[in-house]
Amino acid sequence: MAIERYTGLASVLETIRWQDGITQASLTDHVGLGRSVVAERVAELEQIGLIHSPGRAPSTGGRTAKLLSLNAQAGYVIGVDIASNEMVVSASDLAGSLLGTRHRELCEISEGPERILGQVNGIVDDVIREQGGNNLLGIGVGLSGPVNFDTGTPVGVPVMPGWEDYPVREEFAARWPVPAWVDNRVNLLALAEIESNPRAAKAKHLLYFGAGAGVGAALIADGRLYRGSHGLAGSIGHVAVPEAGVVACRCGRTGCLEAVTSGWAIERDGLMLAETGRSPYLAQVLKETGRVRAYDVTLAAEHQDAAAKELLHRTAALLGSSLATLVSFFAPHMLVVGGGIARAKDIVLKPIQQAVLERLPSTGAPDLLVELSALDEQVGGVVGAAQLVLGELFSKDNLPGLLERLMQPLSQTKEGVSA
């Protein structure tokens, strides 16, 4: 009976979460449970405070129906996004709306997990204090590179040296009295995309490709994130691609996709353009700052620097031809390219679109949409981290713990009244 109860509660809660202002009659039709069972589950969720009624439906001549909505103020969650050069921490309500966000630049991710996570926990502490410290329900963390979702540990991450197999989830769970989940930040960016981009939300099957310091893909199948075995689906950064030839990769091998399409690859090639004088803009940047960033290459291209435009065009074409294989295999309705490369906008979008469509078979994805991410990557990671936590908290497996936590203030209030 307990399993059926929590399955029903999770189904009712999920439906109300995604269909704000639904009537109880429509809810009953949607979840496929009896009217009395739905009424019981709704009453239970209302009593705990997870859902509430914002009013009644318009009158059609008879008794008006009560509308049901998620109570976004019943608690909040923390999202953490740890990229290669910055960390972002936010609080979000139970509808996923950001309540406050903090950014901090990272000198080097290679400083190691103890030092970096110590800084993150300090910021989390500040954010919790801003929210009054009450009703924190969960924490979601995004990392650059593949993550074993079962254990919450990074695996095979040359972009994060020193982090291999570090128990990130365990550290957060030990530090804060709430459940924590850790995932690849590309997965989180994909979750944020379908939450924030109406076209992505309508795409039943979506392929999200993130090209930043590293590269990776996320798969949305039937509207849900597909993680694969141990959560490692989409770890394509170090697959061999013919176009990469014998280019050396940070993983120690040659010919990897990341070696020719990632942010660090663009920085490497941009530095060469600056040092050889082929790019006057980047040569000036190198002279003034002593370095060339991937973003500098984008700025150079926007200032009509021919060599920078050629570099980004070539990178985008290589990326598009590689993505065509994934598109042909997965057959998504939509391909979204995000990460740092998306800042170059039309400079990279057109060659990506052209390369993808040229390499697809004539029968492959005839109505495919190819777009750049609609999100600002600086907040996309924490928006996705919040969606990760909310999806896990409201699942039938984790709902018992969530309900127990929310019932504690109710029991304390009753004890106070009795006293």
GROMACS .gro file of C-alpha atoms in nm:
model
  419
    1MET     CA    1   0.000   0.000   0.000
    2ALA     CA    2   0.281   0.242   0.083
    3ILE     CA    3   0.429   0.201  -0.265
    4GLU     CA    4   0.091   0.269  -0.428
    5ARG     CA    5   0.039   0.572  -0.205
    6TYR     CA    6   0.370   0.734  -0.293
    7THR     CA    7   0.329   0.646  -0.660
    8GLY     CA    8  -0.008   0.820  -0.658
    9LEU     CA    9   0.124   1.120  -0.465
   10ALA     CA   10   0.416   1.156  -0.706
   11SER     CA   11   0.187   1.133  -1.009
   12VAL     CA   12  -0.054   1.392  -0.870
   13LEU     CA   13   0.231   1.625  -0.771
   14GLU     CA   14   0.409   1.596  -1.106
   15THR     CA   15   0.090   1.670  -1.298
   16ILE     CA   16   0.012   1.977  -1.087
   17ARG     CA   17   0.374   2.090  -1.118
   18TRP     CA   18   0.364   2.092  -1.499
   19GLN     CA   19  -0.003   2.192  -1.542
   20ASP     CA   20  -0.036   2.487  -1.311
   21GLY     CA   21  -0.396   2.571  -1.224
   22ILE     CA   22  -0.539   2.233  -1.319
   23THR     CA   23  -0.880   2.135  -1.182
   24GLN     CA   24  -0.923   1.823  -0.973
   25ALA     CA   25  -1.149   1.668  -1.237
   26SER     CA   26  -0.885   1.717  -1.507
   27LEU     CA   27  -0.621   1.591  -1.267
   28THR     CA   28  -0.821   1.271  -1.213
   29ASP     CA   29  -0.846   1.212  -1.587
   30HIS     CA   30  -0.474   1.275  -1.632
   31VAL     CA   31  -0.332   1.048  -1.360
   32GLY     CA   32  -0.574   0.762  -1.418
   33LEU     CA   33  -0.668   0.711  -1.052
   34GLY     CA   34  -1.011   0.699  -0.894
   35ARG     CA   35  -1.176   1.024  -0.787
   36SER     CA   36  -1.169   0.935  -0.419
   37VAL     CA   37  -0.801   0.836  -0.436
   38VAL     CA   38  -0.710   1.161  -0.613
   39ALA     CA   39  -0.911   1.358  -0.356
   40GLU     CA   40  -0.717   1.187  -0.074
   41ARG     CA   41  -0.380   1.255  -0.237
   42VAL     CA   42  -0.471   1.619  -0.304
   43ALA     CA   43  -0.586   1.666   0.056
   44GLU     CA   44  -0.262   1.514   0.185
   45LEU     CA   45  -0.045   1.737  -0.032
   46GLU     CA   46  -0.251   2.043   0.068
   47GLN     CA   47  -0.217   1.962   0.437
   48ILE     CA   48   0.160   1.932   0.408
   49GLY     CA   49   0.170   2.256   0.213
   50LEU     CA   50   0.317   2.133  -0.116
   51ILE     CA   51   0.012   2.237  -0.318
   52HIS     CA   52  -0.257   2.499  -0.271
   53SER     CA   53  -0.554   2.649  -0.451
   54PRO     CA   54  -0.499   2.991  -0.610
   55GLY     CA   55  -0.873   3.026  -0.680
   56ARG     CA   56  -1.153   2.870  -0.881
   57ALA     CA   57  -1.208   2.806  -1.248
   58PRO     CA   58  -1.446   3.034  -1.444
   59SER     CA   59  -1.811   2.947  -1.394
   60THR     CA   60  -1.984   2.742  -1.662
   61GLY     CA   61  -2.323   2.760  -1.495
   62GLY     CA   62  -2.271   2.507  -1.216
   63ARG     CA   63  -2.047   2.489  -0.914
   64THR     CA   64  -1.703   2.627  -0.996
   65ALA     CA   65  -1.407   2.390  -0.976
   66LYS     CA   66  -1.112   2.455  -0.745
   67LEU     CA   67  -0.780   2.514  -0.919
   68LEU     CA   68  -0.466   2.341  -0.796
   69SER     CA   69  -0.110   2.475  -0.810
   70LEU     CA   70   0.228   2.390  -0.666
   71ASN     CA   71   0.307   2.597  -0.357
   72ALA     CA   72   0.639   2.738  -0.473
   73GLN     CA   73   0.704   2.895  -0.132
   74ALA     CA   74   0.687   2.565   0.060
   75GLY     CA   75   1.067   2.547   0.054
   76TYR     CA   76   1.368   2.614  -0.164
   77VAL     CA   77   1.662   2.432  -0.320
   78ILE     CA   78   2.024   2.525  -0.386
   79GLY     CA   79   2.187   2.497  -0.729
   80VAL     CA   80   2.565   2.488  -0.771
   81ASP     CA   81   2.741   2.515  -1.107
   82ILE     CA   82   3.117   2.456  -1.107
   83ALA     CA   83   3.265   2.540  -1.445
   84SER     CA   84   3.633   2.548  -1.536
   85ASN     CA   85   3.672   2.917  -1.461
   86GLU     CA   86   3.383   3.015  -1.234
   87MET     CA   87   3.133   2.893  -0.981
   88VAL     CA   88   2.769   3.000  -0.954
   89VAL     CA   89   2.543   2.931  -0.657
   90SER     CA   90   2.172   3.008  -0.644
   91ALA     CA   91   1.858   2.952  -0.443
   92SER     CA   92   1.537   2.860  -0.628
   93ASP     CA   93   1.180   2.815  -0.511
   94LEU     CA   94   0.989   2.494  -0.576
   95ALA     CA   95   0.875   2.624  -0.915
   96GLY     CA   96   1.239   2.663  -1.016
   97SER     CA   97   1.240   3.045  -1.010
   98LEU     CA   98   1.571   3.196  -0.902
   99LEU     CA   99   1.559   3.373  -0.566
  100GLY     CA  100   1.920   3.489  -0.561
  101THR     CA  101   2.244   3.413  -0.744
  102ARG     CA  102   2.612   3.454  -0.659
  103HIS     CA  103   2.908   3.432  -0.898
  104ARG     CA  104   3.276   3.388  -0.820
  105GLU     CA  105   3.563   3.348  -1.060
  106LEU     CA  106   3.798   3.051  -1.021
  107CYS     CA  107   4.169   3.095  -1.069
  108GLU     CA  108   4.229   2.728  -1.145
  109ILE     CA  109   3.992   2.433  -1.119
  110SER     CA  110   4.308   2.228  -1.069
  111GLU     CA  111   4.337   2.378  -0.719
  112GLY     CA  112   4.154   2.059  -0.628
  113PRO     CA  113   3.816   1.956  -0.490
  114GLU     CA  114   3.889   2.025  -0.122
  115ARG     CA  115   3.978   2.390  -0.184
  116ILE     CA  116   3.712   2.456  -0.448
  117LEU     CA  117   3.431   2.284  -0.257
  118GLY     CA  118   3.534   2.469   0.057
  119GLN     CA  119   3.476   2.794  -0.129
  120VAL     CA  120   3.146   2.665  -0.269
  121ASN     CA  121   3.017   2.566   0.075
  122GLY     CA  122   3.104   2.912   0.203
  123ILE     CA  123   2.887   3.067  -0.068
  124VAL     CA  124   2.609   2.813  -0.004
  125ASP     CA  125   2.615   2.916   0.361
  126ASP     CA  126   2.571   3.282   0.259
  127VAL     CA  127   2.282   3.198   0.025
  128ILE     CA  128   2.107   2.994   0.294
  129ARG     CA  129   2.146   3.282   0.537
  130GLU     CA  130   1.986   3.516   0.282
  131GLN     CA  131   1.686   3.281   0.260
  132GLY     CA  132   1.640   3.277   0.635
  133GLY     CA  133   1.792   2.932   0.679
  134ASN     CA  134   1.455   2.748   0.690
  135ASN     CA  135   1.304   2.491   0.454
  136LEU     CA  136   1.612   2.405   0.249
  137LEU     CA  137   1.506   2.082   0.080
  138GLY     CA  138   1.793   1.976  -0.148
  139ILE     CA  139   2.113   2.066  -0.329
  140GLY     CA  140   2.207   2.005  -0.693
  141VAL     CA  141   2.563   2.031  -0.823
  142GLY     CA  142   2.691   2.047  -1.180
  143LEU     CA  143   3.050   1.960  -1.275
  144SER     CA  144   3.242   1.999  -1.601
  145GLY     CA  145   3.279   1.651  -1.743
  146PRO     CA  146   3.129   1.305  -1.697
  147VAL     CA  147   2.979   1.219  -1.359
  148ASN     CA  148   2.881   0.879  -1.225
  149PHE     CA  149   2.528   0.973  -1.125
  150ASP     CA  150   2.493   0.663  -0.905
  151THR     CA  151   2.777   0.772  -0.676
  152GLY     CA  152   2.795   1.146  -0.743
  153THR     CA  153   3.163   1.129  -0.839
  154PRO     CA  154   3.344   1.277  -1.143
  155VAL     CA  155   3.508   1.027  -1.377
  156GLY     CA  156   3.762   1.073  -1.658
  157VAL     CA  157   3.780   1.452  -1.634
  158PRO     CA  158   4.099   1.597  -1.785
  159VAL     CA  159   3.930   1.937  -1.767
  160MET     CA  160   3.923   1.895  -1.384
  161PRO     CA  161   4.260   1.745  -1.285
  162GLY     CA  162   4.265   1.603  -0.935
  163TRP     CA  163   3.888   1.547  -0.918
  164GLU     CA  164   3.878   1.186  -1.041
  165ASP     CA  165   3.644   0.975  -0.820
  166TYR     CA  166   3.623   1.248  -0.554
  167PRO     CA  167   3.306   1.192  -0.340
  168VAL     CA  168   3.141   1.524  -0.422
  169ARG     CA  169   2.787   1.415  -0.336
  170GLU     CA  170   2.898   1.263  -0.007
  171GLU     CA  171   3.072   1.587   0.090
  172PHE     CA  172   2.760   1.797   0.028
  173ALA     CA  173   2.532   1.546   0.201
  174ALA     CA  174   2.764   1.540   0.504
  175ARG     CA  175   2.785   1.920   0.517
  176TRP     CA  176   2.412   1.994   0.479
  177PRO     CA  177   2.115   1.804   0.633
  178VAL     CA  178   1.939   1.756   0.298
  179PRO     CA  179   1.983   1.519   0.003
  180ALA     CA  180   2.229   1.620  -0.270
  181TRP     CA  181   2.268   1.517  -0.633
  182VAL     CA  182   2.563   1.568  -0.866
  183ASP     CA  183   2.552   1.560  -1.246
  184ASN     CA  184   2.741   1.660  -1.558
  185ARG     CA  185   2.669   2.030  -1.614
  186VAL     CA  186   2.582   1.963  -1.981
  187ASN     CA  187   2.289   1.756  -1.854
  188LEU     CA  188   2.189   2.047  -1.633
  189LEU     CA  189   2.212   2.293  -1.921
  190ALA     CA  190   1.981   2.065  -2.120
  191LEU     CA  191   1.730   2.058  -1.833
  192ALA     CA  192   1.747   2.436  -1.815
  193GLU     CA  193   1.692   2.462  -2.191
  194ILE     CA  194   1.368   2.263  -2.188
  195GLU     CA  195   1.255   2.461  -1.883
  196SER     CA  196   1.327   2.805  -2.033
  197ASN     CA  197   1.303   2.768  -2.413
  198PRO     CA  198   0.944   2.711  -2.539
  199ARG     CA  199   1.064   2.545  -2.862
  200ALA     CA  200   1.287   2.309  -2.667
  201ALA     CA  201   1.003   2.233  -2.425
  202LYS     CA  202   0.786   2.123  -2.720
  203ALA     CA  203   1.059   1.899  -2.863
  204LYS     CA  204   0.981   1.548  -2.745
  205HIS     CA  205   1.333   1.432  -2.834
  206LEU     CA  206   1.619   1.679  -2.804
  207LEU     CA  207   1.996   1.660  -2.838
  208TYR     CA  208   2.190   1.925  -2.646
  209PHE     CA  209   2.557   1.972  -2.722
  210GLY     CA  210   2.769   2.179  -2.487
  211ALA     CA  211   3.102   2.310  -2.610
  212GLY     CA  212   3.297   2.497  -2.345
  213ALA     CA  213   3.622   2.409  -2.171
  214GLY     CA  214   3.526   2.051  -2.253
  215VAL     CA  215   3.254   1.907  -2.475
  216GLY     CA  216   2.965   1.674  -2.406
  217ALA     CA  217   2.610   1.591  -2.510
  218ALA     CA  218   2.282   1.543  -2.328
  219LEU     CA  219   1.988   1.340  -2.454
  220ILE     CA  220   1.625   1.428  -2.385
  221ALA     CA  221   1.404   1.133  -2.479
  222ASP     CA  222   1.026   1.155  -2.445
  223GLY     CA  223   1.074   1.481  -2.257
  224ARG     CA  224   1.304   1.329  -1.996
  225LEU     CA  225   1.678   1.330  -1.950
  226TYR     CA  226   1.831   1.000  -2.057
  227ARG     CA  227   2.140   0.923  -1.850
  228GLY     CA  228   2.226   0.570  -1.959
  229SER     CA  229   2.436   0.333  -1.751
  230HIS     CA  230   2.566   0.508  -1.436
  231GLY     CA  231   2.460   0.843  -1.583
  232LEU     CA  232   2.741   0.845  -1.838
  233ALA     CA  233   2.539   0.887  -2.158
  234GLY     CA  234   2.663   1.171  -2.376
  235SER     CA  235   3.030   1.149  -2.277
  236ILE     CA  236   3.154   1.206  -2.630
  237GLY     CA  237   3.440   1.448  -2.576
  238HIS     CA  238   3.708   1.187  -2.626
  239VAL     CA  239   3.564   0.983  -2.910
  240ALA     CA  240   3.788   0.982  -3.218
  241VAL     CA  241   3.681   1.190  -3.517
  242PRO     CA  242   3.854   1.173  -3.856
  243GLU     CA  243   3.876   1.550  -3.884
  244ALA     CA  244   4.090   1.569  -3.569
  245GLY     CA  245   4.366   1.361  -3.728
  246VAL     CA  246   4.664   1.339  -3.494
  247VAL     CA  247   4.586   1.652  -3.291
  248ALA     CA  248   4.693   1.590  -2.931
  249CYS     CA  249   4.423   1.595  -2.663
  250ARG     CA  250   4.458   1.667  -2.293
  251CYS     CA  251   4.351   1.311  -2.217
  252GLY     CA  252   4.680   1.185  -2.363
  253ARG     CA  253   4.534   1.047  -2.684
  254THR     CA  254   4.505   1.201  -3.029
  255GLY     CA  255   4.216   1.277  -3.262
  256CYS     CA  256   3.951   1.345  -2.993
  257LEU     CA  257   3.647   1.561  -3.066
  258GLU     CA  258   3.741   1.783  -2.772
  259ALA     CA  259   4.087   1.843  -2.919
  260VAL     CA  260   3.940   2.039  -3.210
  261THR     CA  261   3.607   2.184  -3.088
  262SER     CA  262   3.642   2.274  -2.718
  263GLY     CA  263   3.713   2.613  -2.567
  264TRP     CA  264   4.069   2.520  -2.482
  265ALA     CA  265   4.124   2.407  -2.844
  266ILE     CA  266   4.000   2.745  -2.967
  267GLU     CA  267   4.232   2.916  -2.718
  268ARG     CA  268   4.524   2.707  -2.841
  269ASP     CA  269   4.459   2.790  -3.205
  270GLY     CA  270   4.381   3.152  -3.124
  271LEU     CA  271   4.714   3.186  -2.945
  272MET     CA  272   4.888   3.054  -3.254
  273LEU     CA  273   4.709   3.312  -3.467
  274ALA     CA  274   4.824   3.583  -3.229
  275GLU     CA  275   5.185   3.465  -3.209
  276THR     CA  276   5.220   3.434  -3.588
  277GLY     CA  277   5.056   3.771  -3.648
  278ARG     CA  278   4.784   3.622  -3.868
  279SER     CA  279   4.528   3.783  -3.640
  280PRO     CA  280   4.608   4.150  -3.566
  281TYR     CA  281   4.324   4.168  -3.312
  282LEU     CA  282   4.443   3.865  -3.114
  283ALA     CA  283   4.805   3.979  -3.139
  284GLN     CA  284   4.703   4.300  -2.966
  285VAL     CA  285   4.509   4.107  -2.700
  286LEU     CA  286   4.813   3.888  -2.635
  287LYS     CA  287   5.035   4.193  -2.606
  288GLU     CA  288   4.800   4.363  -2.358
  289THR     CA  289   4.696   4.067  -2.143
  290GLY     CA  290   4.956   3.798  -2.200
  291ARG     CA  291   4.691   3.542  -2.296
  292VAL     CA  292   4.422   3.460  -2.550
  293ARG     CA  293   4.085   3.331  -2.430
  294ALA     CA  294   3.819   3.161  -2.639
  295TYR     CA  295   3.599   3.465  -2.580
  296ASP     CA  296   3.874   3.686  -2.726
  297VAL     CA  297   3.852   3.484  -3.046
  298THR     CA  298   3.477   3.549  -3.058
  299LEU     CA  299   3.532   3.921  -3.005
  300ALA     CA  300   3.798   3.923  -3.277
  301ALA     CA  301   3.555   3.757  -3.519
  302GLU     CA  302   3.285   4.011  -3.430
  303HIS     CA  303   3.538   4.284  -3.515
  304GLN     CA  304   3.576   4.126  -3.860
  305ASP     CA  305   3.918   3.973  -3.791
  306ALA     CA  306   3.945   3.735  -4.088
  307ALA     CA  307   4.167   3.475  -3.920
  308ALA     CA  308   3.944   3.455  -3.610
  309LYS     CA  309   3.633   3.419  -3.826
  310GLU     CA  310   3.800   3.143  -4.024
  311LEU     CA  311   3.897   2.960  -3.702
  312LEU     CA  312   3.543   2.970  -3.563
  313HIS     CA  313   3.392   2.874  -3.900
  314ARG     CA  314   3.625   2.573  -3.926
  315THR     CA  315   3.552   2.468  -3.566
  316ALA     CA  316   3.176   2.497  -3.623
  317ALA     CA  317   3.194   2.293  -3.944
  318LEU     CA  318   3.390   2.018  -3.766
  319LEU     CA  319   3.139   2.025  -3.487
  320GLY     CA  320   2.844   2.006  -3.723
  321SER     CA  321   2.981   1.711  -3.917
  322SER     CA  322   3.039   1.522  -3.591
  323LEU     CA  323   2.695   1.608  -3.457
  324ALA     CA  324   2.537   1.478  -3.778
  325THR     CA  325   2.632   1.126  -3.670
  326LEU     CA  326   2.457   1.173  -3.335
  327VAL     CA  327   2.154   1.328  -3.501
  328SER     CA  328   2.130   1.041  -3.748
  329PHE     CA  329   2.152   0.786  -3.465
  330PHE     CA  330   1.918   0.956  -3.215
  331ALA     CA  331   1.680   1.131  -3.460
  332PRO     CA  332   1.585   1.421  -3.232
  333HIS     CA  333   1.329   1.687  -3.314
  334MET     CA  334   1.577   1.954  -3.212
  335LEU     CA  335   1.953   2.003  -3.181
  336VAL     CA  336   2.067   2.277  -2.943
  337VAL     CA  337   2.429   2.391  -2.928
  338GLY     CA  338   2.528   2.568  -2.607
  339GLY     CA  339   2.833   2.648  -2.402
  340GLY     CA  340   3.097   2.908  -2.479
  341ILE     CA  341   3.088   2.850  -2.853
  342ALA     CA  342   2.726   2.971  -2.864
  343ARG     CA  343   2.846   3.323  -2.781
  344ALA     CA  344   2.966   3.352  -3.140
  345LYS     CA  345   2.602   3.329  -3.256
  346ASP     CA  346   2.555   3.342  -3.634
  347ILE     CA  347   2.928   3.310  -3.695
  348VAL     CA  348   2.903   2.946  -3.580
  349LEU     CA  349   2.533   2.868  -3.619
  350LYS     CA  350   2.522   2.878  -3.999
  351PRO     CA  351   2.822   2.646  -4.058
  352ILE     CA  352   2.690   2.407  -3.791
  353GLN     CA  353   2.348   2.394  -3.958
  354GLN     CA  354   2.499   2.348  -4.300
  355ALA     CA  355   2.738   2.071  -4.193
  356VAL     CA  356   2.467   1.881  -4.003
  357LEU     CA  357   2.220   1.892  -4.291
  358GLU     CA  358   2.481   1.804  -4.554
  359ARG     CA  359   2.590   1.492  -4.366
  360LEU     CA  360   2.245   1.360  -4.279
  361PRO     CA  361   2.092   1.089  -4.496
  362SER     CA  362   1.795   1.202  -4.702
  363THR     CA  363   1.554   1.023  -4.466
  364GLY     CA  364   1.714   1.156  -4.147
  365ALA     CA  365   1.531   1.412  -3.929
  366PRO     CA  366   1.342   1.596  -4.208
  367ASP     CA  367   1.196   1.849  -3.961
  368LEU     CA  368   1.508   1.893  -3.747
  369LEU     CA  369   1.555   2.231  -3.577
  370VAL     CA  370   1.918   2.334  -3.522
  371GLU     CA  371   1.957   2.627  -3.285
  372LEU     CA  372   2.195   2.787  -3.040
  373SER     CA  373   2.099   2.782  -2.675
  374ALA     CA  374   1.852   3.052  -2.574
  375LEU     CA  375   2.004   3.065  -2.224
  376ASP     CA  376   2.278   3.268  -2.063
  377GLU     CA  377   2.524   2.995  -1.965
  378GLN     CA  378   2.611   3.182  -1.644
  379VAL     CA  379   2.267   3.106  -1.501
  380GLY     CA  380   2.174   2.804  -1.714
  381GLY     CA  381   2.377   2.569  -1.497
  382VAL     CA  382   2.204   2.666  -1.171
  383VAL     CA  383   1.860   2.671  -1.336
  384GLY     CA  384   1.928   2.315  -1.449
  385ALA     CA  385   2.064   2.219  -1.106
  386ALA     CA  386   1.738   2.335  -0.950
  387GLN     CA  387   1.538   2.131  -1.201
  388LEU     CA  388   1.754   1.827  -1.120
  389VAL     CA  389   1.679   1.858  -0.748
  390LEU     CA  390   1.308   1.922  -0.795
  391GLY     CA  391   1.272   1.626  -1.030
  392GLU     CA  392   1.445   1.399  -0.780
  393LEU     CA  393   1.265   1.534  -0.473
  394PHE     CA  394   0.922   1.488  -0.632
  395SER     CA  395   0.992   1.134  -0.757
  396LYS     CA  396   0.816   0.843  -0.590
  397ASP     CA  397   1.148   0.713  -0.456
  398ASN     CA  398   1.243   1.036  -0.277
  399LEU     CA  399   0.898   1.172  -0.196
  400PRO     CA  400   0.876   0.989   0.141
  401GLY     CA  401   1.184   1.176   0.267
  402LEU     CA  402   1.054   1.508   0.135
  403LEU     CA  403   0.714   1.463   0.301
  404GLU     CA  404   0.878   1.366   0.629
  405ARG     CA  405   1.091   1.679   0.621
  406LEU     CA  406   0.796   1.904   0.541
  407MET     CA  407   0.585   1.745   0.814
  408GLN     CA  408   0.840   1.827   1.085
  409PRO     CA  409   0.734   2.194   1.115
  410LEU     CA  410   0.369   2.079   1.127
  411SER     CA  411   0.437   1.835   1.410
  412GLN     CA  412   0.639   2.098   1.597
  413THR     CA  413   0.352   2.346   1.559
  414LYS     CA  414   0.101   2.093   1.691
  415GLU     CA  415   0.326   2.017   1.987
  416GLY     CA  416   0.349   2.390   2.060
  417VAL     CA  417  -0.030   2.424   2.050
  418SER     CA  418  -0.075   2.123   2.278
  419ALA     CA  419   0.174   2.264   2.526
   0.00000   0.00000   0.00000
